[in-house]
mmCIF file of C-alpha atoms and ligand atoms in Angstrom:
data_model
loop_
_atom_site.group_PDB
_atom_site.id
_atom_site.type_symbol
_atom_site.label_atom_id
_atom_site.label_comp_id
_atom_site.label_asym_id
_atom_site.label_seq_id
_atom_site.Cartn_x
_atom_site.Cartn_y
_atom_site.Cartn_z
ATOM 1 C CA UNK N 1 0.000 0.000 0.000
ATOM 2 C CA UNK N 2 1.063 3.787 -0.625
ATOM 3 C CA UNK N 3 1.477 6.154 1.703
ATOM 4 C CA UNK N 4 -1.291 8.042 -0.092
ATOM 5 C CA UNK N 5 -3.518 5.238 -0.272
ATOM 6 C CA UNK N 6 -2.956 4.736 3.853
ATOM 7 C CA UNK N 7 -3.657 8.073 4.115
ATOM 8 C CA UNK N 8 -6.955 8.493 2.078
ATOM 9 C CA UNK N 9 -7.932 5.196 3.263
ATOM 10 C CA UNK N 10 -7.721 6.751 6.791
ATOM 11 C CA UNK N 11 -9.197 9.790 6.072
ATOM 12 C CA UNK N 12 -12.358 8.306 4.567
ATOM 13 C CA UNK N 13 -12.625 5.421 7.563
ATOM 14 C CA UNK N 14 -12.437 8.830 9.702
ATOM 15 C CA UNK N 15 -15.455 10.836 8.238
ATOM 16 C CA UNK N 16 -17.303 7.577 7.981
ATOM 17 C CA UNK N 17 -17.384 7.357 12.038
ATOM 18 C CA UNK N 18 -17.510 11.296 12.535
ATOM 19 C CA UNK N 19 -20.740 11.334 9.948
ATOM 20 C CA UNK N 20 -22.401 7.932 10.636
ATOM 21 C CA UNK N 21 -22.811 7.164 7.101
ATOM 22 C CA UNK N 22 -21.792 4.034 7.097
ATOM 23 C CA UNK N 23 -23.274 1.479 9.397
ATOM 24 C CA UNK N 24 -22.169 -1.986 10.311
ATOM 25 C CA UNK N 25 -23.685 -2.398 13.516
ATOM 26 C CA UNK N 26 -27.609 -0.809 12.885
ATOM 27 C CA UNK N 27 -26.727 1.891 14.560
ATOM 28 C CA UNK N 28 -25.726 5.341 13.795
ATOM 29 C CA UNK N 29 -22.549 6.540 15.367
ATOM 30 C CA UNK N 30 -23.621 9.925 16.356
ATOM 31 C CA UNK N 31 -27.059 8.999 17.350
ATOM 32 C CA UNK N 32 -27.774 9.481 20.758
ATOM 33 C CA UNK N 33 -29.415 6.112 21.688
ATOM 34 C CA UNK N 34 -25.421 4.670 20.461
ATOM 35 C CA UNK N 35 -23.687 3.989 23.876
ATOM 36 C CA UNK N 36 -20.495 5.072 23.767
ATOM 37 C CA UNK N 37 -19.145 1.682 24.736
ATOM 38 C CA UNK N 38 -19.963 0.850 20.770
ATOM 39 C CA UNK N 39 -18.179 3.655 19.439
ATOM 40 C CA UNK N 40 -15.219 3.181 21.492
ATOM 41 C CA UNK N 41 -15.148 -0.039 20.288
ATOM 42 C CA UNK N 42 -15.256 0.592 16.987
ATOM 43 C CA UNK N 43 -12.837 3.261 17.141
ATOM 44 C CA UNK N 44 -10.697 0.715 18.862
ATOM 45 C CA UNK N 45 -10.878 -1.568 16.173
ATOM 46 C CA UNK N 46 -10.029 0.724 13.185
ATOM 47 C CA UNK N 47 -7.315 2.348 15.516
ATOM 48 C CA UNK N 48 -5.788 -1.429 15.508
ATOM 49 C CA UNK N 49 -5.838 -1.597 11.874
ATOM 50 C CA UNK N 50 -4.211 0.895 10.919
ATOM 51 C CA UNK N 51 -1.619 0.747 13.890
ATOM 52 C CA UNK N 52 -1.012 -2.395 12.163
ATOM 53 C CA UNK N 53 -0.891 -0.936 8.489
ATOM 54 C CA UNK N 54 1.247 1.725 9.807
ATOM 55 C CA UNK N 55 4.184 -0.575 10.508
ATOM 56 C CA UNK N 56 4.918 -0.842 6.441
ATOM 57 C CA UNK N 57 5.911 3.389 6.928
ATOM 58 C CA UNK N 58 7.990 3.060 9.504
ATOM 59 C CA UNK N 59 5.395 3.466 12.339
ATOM 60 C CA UNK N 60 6.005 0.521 15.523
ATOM 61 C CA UNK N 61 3.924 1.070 18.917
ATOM 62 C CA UNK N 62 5.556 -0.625 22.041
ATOM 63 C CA UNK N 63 4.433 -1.499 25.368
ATOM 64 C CA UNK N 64 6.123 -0.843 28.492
ATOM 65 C CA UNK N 65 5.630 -1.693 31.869
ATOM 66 C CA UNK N 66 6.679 0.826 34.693
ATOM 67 C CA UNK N 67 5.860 -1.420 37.310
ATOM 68 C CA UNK N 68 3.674 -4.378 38.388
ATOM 69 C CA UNK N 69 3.035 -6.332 41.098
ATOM 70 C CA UNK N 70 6.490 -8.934 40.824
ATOM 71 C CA UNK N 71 8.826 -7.639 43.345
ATOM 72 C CA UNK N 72 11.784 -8.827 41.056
ATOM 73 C CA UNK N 73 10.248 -6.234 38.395
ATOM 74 C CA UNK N 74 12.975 -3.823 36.553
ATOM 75 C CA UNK N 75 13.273 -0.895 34.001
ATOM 76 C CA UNK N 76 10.633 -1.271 31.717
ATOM 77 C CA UNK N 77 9.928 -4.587 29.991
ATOM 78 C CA UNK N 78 7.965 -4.511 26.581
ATOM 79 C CA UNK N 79 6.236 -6.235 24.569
ATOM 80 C CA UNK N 80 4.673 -5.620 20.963
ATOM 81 C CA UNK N 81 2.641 -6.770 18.430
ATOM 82 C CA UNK N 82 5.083 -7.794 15.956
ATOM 83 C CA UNK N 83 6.395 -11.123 16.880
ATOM 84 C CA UNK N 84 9.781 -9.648 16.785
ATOM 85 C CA UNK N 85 11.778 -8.333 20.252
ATOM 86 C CA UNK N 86 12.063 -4.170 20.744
ATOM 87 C CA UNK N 87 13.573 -3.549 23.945
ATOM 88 C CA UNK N 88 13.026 -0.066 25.585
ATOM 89 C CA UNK N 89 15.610 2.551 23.496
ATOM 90 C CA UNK N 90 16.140 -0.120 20.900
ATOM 91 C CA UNK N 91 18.540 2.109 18.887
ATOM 92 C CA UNK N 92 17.637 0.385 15.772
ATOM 93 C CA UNK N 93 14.519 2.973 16.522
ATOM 94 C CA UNK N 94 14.018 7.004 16.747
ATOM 95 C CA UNK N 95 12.160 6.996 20.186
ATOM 96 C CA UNK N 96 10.233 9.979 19.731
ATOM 97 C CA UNK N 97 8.352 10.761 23.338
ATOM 98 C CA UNK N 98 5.057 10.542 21.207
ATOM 99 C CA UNK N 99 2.704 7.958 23.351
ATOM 100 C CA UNK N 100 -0.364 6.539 22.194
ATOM 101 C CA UNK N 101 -1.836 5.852 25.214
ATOM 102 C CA UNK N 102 -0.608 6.502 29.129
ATOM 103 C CA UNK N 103 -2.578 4.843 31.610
ATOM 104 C CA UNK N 104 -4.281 1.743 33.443
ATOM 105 C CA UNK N 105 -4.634 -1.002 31.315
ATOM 106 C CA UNK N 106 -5.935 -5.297 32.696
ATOM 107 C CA UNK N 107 -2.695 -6.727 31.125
ATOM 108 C CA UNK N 108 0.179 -9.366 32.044
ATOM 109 C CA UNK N 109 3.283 -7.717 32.361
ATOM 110 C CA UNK N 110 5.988 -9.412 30.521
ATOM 111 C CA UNK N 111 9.103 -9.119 33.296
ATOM 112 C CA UNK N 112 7.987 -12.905 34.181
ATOM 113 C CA UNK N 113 6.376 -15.985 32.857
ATOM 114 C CA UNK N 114 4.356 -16.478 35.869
ATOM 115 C CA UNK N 115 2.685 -13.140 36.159
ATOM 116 C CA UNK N 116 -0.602 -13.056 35.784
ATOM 117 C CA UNK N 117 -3.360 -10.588 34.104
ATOM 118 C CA UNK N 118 -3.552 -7.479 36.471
ATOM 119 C CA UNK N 119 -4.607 -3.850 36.400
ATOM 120 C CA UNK N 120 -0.782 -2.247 35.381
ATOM 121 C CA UNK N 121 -0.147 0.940 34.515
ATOM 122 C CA UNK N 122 1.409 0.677 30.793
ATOM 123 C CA UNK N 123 2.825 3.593 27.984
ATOM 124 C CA UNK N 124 2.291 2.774 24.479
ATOM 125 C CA UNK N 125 5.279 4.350 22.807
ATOM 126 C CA UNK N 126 5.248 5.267 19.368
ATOM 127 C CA UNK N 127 8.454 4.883 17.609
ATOM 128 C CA UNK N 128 9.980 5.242 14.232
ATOM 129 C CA UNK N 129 12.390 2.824 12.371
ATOM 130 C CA UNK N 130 16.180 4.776 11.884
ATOM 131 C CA UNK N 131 15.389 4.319 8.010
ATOM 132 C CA UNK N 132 11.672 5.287 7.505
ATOM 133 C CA UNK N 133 10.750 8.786 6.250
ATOM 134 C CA UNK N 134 10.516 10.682 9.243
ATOM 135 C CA UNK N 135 8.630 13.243 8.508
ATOM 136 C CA UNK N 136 5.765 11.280 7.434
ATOM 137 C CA UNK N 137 6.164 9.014 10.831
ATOM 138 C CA UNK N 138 5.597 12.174 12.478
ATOM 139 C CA UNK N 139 2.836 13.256 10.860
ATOM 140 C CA UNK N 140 1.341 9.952 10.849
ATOM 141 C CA UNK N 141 1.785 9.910 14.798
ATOM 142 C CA UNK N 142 0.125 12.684 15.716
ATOM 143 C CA UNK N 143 -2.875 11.658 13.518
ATOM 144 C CA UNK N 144 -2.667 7.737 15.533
ATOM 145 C CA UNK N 145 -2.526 9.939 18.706
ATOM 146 C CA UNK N 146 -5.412 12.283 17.792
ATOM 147 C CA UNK N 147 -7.533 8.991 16.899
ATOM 148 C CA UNK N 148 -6.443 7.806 20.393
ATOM 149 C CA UNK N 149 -7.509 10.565 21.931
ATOM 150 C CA UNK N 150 -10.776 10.360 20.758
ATOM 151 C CA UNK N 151 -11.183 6.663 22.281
ATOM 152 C CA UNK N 152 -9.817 8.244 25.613
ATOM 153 C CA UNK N 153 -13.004 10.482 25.186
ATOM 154 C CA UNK N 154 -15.549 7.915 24.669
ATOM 155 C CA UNK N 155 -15.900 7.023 28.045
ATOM 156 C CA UNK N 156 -19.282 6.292 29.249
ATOM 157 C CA UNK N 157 -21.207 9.465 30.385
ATOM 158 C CA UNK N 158 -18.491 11.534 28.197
ATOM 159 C CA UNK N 159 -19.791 13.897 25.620
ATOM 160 C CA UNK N 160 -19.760 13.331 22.160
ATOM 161 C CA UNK N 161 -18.121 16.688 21.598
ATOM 162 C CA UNK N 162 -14.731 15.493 22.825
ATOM 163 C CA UNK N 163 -14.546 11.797 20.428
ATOM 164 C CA UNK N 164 -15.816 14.330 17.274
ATOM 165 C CA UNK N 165 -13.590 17.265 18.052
ATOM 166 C CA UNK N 166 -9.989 14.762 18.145
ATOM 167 C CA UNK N 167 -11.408 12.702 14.800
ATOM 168 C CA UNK N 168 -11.617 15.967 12.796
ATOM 169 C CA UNK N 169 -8.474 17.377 13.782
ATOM 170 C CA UNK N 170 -7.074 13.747 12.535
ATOM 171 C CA UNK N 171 -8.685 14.729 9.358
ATOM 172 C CA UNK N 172 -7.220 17.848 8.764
ATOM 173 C CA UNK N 173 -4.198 17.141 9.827
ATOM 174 C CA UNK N 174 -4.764 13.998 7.060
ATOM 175 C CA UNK N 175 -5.816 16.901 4.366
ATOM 176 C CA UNK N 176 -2.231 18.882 4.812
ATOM 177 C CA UNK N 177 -0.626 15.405 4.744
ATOM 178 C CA UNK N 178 -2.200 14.201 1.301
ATOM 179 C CA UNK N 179 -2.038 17.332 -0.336
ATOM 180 C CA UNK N 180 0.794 18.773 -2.296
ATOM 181 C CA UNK N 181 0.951 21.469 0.358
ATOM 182 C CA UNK N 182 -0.292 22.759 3.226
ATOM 183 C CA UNK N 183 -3.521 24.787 3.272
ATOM 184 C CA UNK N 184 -1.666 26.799 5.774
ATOM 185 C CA UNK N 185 1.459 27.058 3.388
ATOM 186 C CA UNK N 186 -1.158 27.432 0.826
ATOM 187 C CA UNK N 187 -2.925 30.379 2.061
ATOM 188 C CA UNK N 188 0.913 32.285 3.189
ATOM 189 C CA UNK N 189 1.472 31.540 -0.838
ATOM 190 C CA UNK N 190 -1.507 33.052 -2.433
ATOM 191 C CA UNK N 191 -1.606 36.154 0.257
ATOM 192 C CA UNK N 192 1.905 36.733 -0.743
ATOM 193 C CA UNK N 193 0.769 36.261 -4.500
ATOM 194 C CA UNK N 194 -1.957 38.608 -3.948
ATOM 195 C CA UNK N 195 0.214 41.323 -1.993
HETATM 196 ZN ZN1 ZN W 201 6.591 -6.544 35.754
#
């Protein structure tokens, strides 16, 4: 896949869920009778996919573990979804500070075999591979992140404001990255054009 296709894949998958257009449950997403459980889970989902799609640009998110409940626990073990090992500051990787997700998550932490599932408080790291295009990692990232957001927002008893508001900045953040330009570096063009 193309970094364009990704992108305008994305983008459409985006204003799908922001409009409710299309329906795969019965349900439409911004109707007020939808519990937010179902759109965070359906956010969830596409997130996933295109975490996973991401990986051809570049784009790996890692899991570490600050603590748990194992006294013999140290640093911060990880674990990813790539059947291949990443350890924490893997220099094969930029480790850019961008996070997907910061918080409490029901999870096994992987510093021993014989832990078992617990309430751990994890960081999903977003990191970029030393030879990937970096710029469009970044840009990339913070549209992952804004999609991430929006989940963080569809907590039950949350308003709908907050899951809309982070899925259209995604998409026009999406709009600068598939076009040619800007519309900010646009718009500085065409005023100095017009000057
Ligand atoms: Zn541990």
């Amino acid at each position: 896949m193309t970094f364009f296709e990704f992108c305008a894949n994305l983008r459409e998958e985006l204003l799908e869920q922001i409009s409710g257009v299309k329906n795969s449950n019965g349900y439409l997403s911004w109707d007020n009778t939808t519990p937010n459980s179902i759109i965070k889970h359906r956010l969830e989902s596409m997130l996933d996919k295109y975490v996973i799609q991401a990986k051809e640009f570049g784009i790996y998110v890692v899991t570490r573990y600050s603590s748990c409940s194992n006294v013999s626990h140290v640093g911060y073990p990880t674990e990813n979804r790539y059947g291949i090992s990443i350890a924490y500051q893997d220099s094969n990787f930029i480790w850019s500070g961008d996070q997907l997700y910061q918080g409490s998550r029901n999870s096994t932490c992987p510093c021993s075999k014989s832990n078992k599932p617990s309430s751990n408080h994890v960081i999903d790291d977003i990191i970029f591979d030393k030879t990937a295009n970096l710029e469009k990692c970044s840009e990339l990232s913070r549209v992952l992140q804004d999609v991430s957001e929006s989940i963080q927002h569809a907590g039950n008893n949350k308003s709908r404001s907050g899951i809309r508001e982070h899925l259209l900045r995604a998409v026009l953040r999406l709009n600068d990255t598939i076009l040619p330009q800007s519309v900010s570096e646009y718009i500085t063009i065409i005023r100095r054009d017009n000057a």
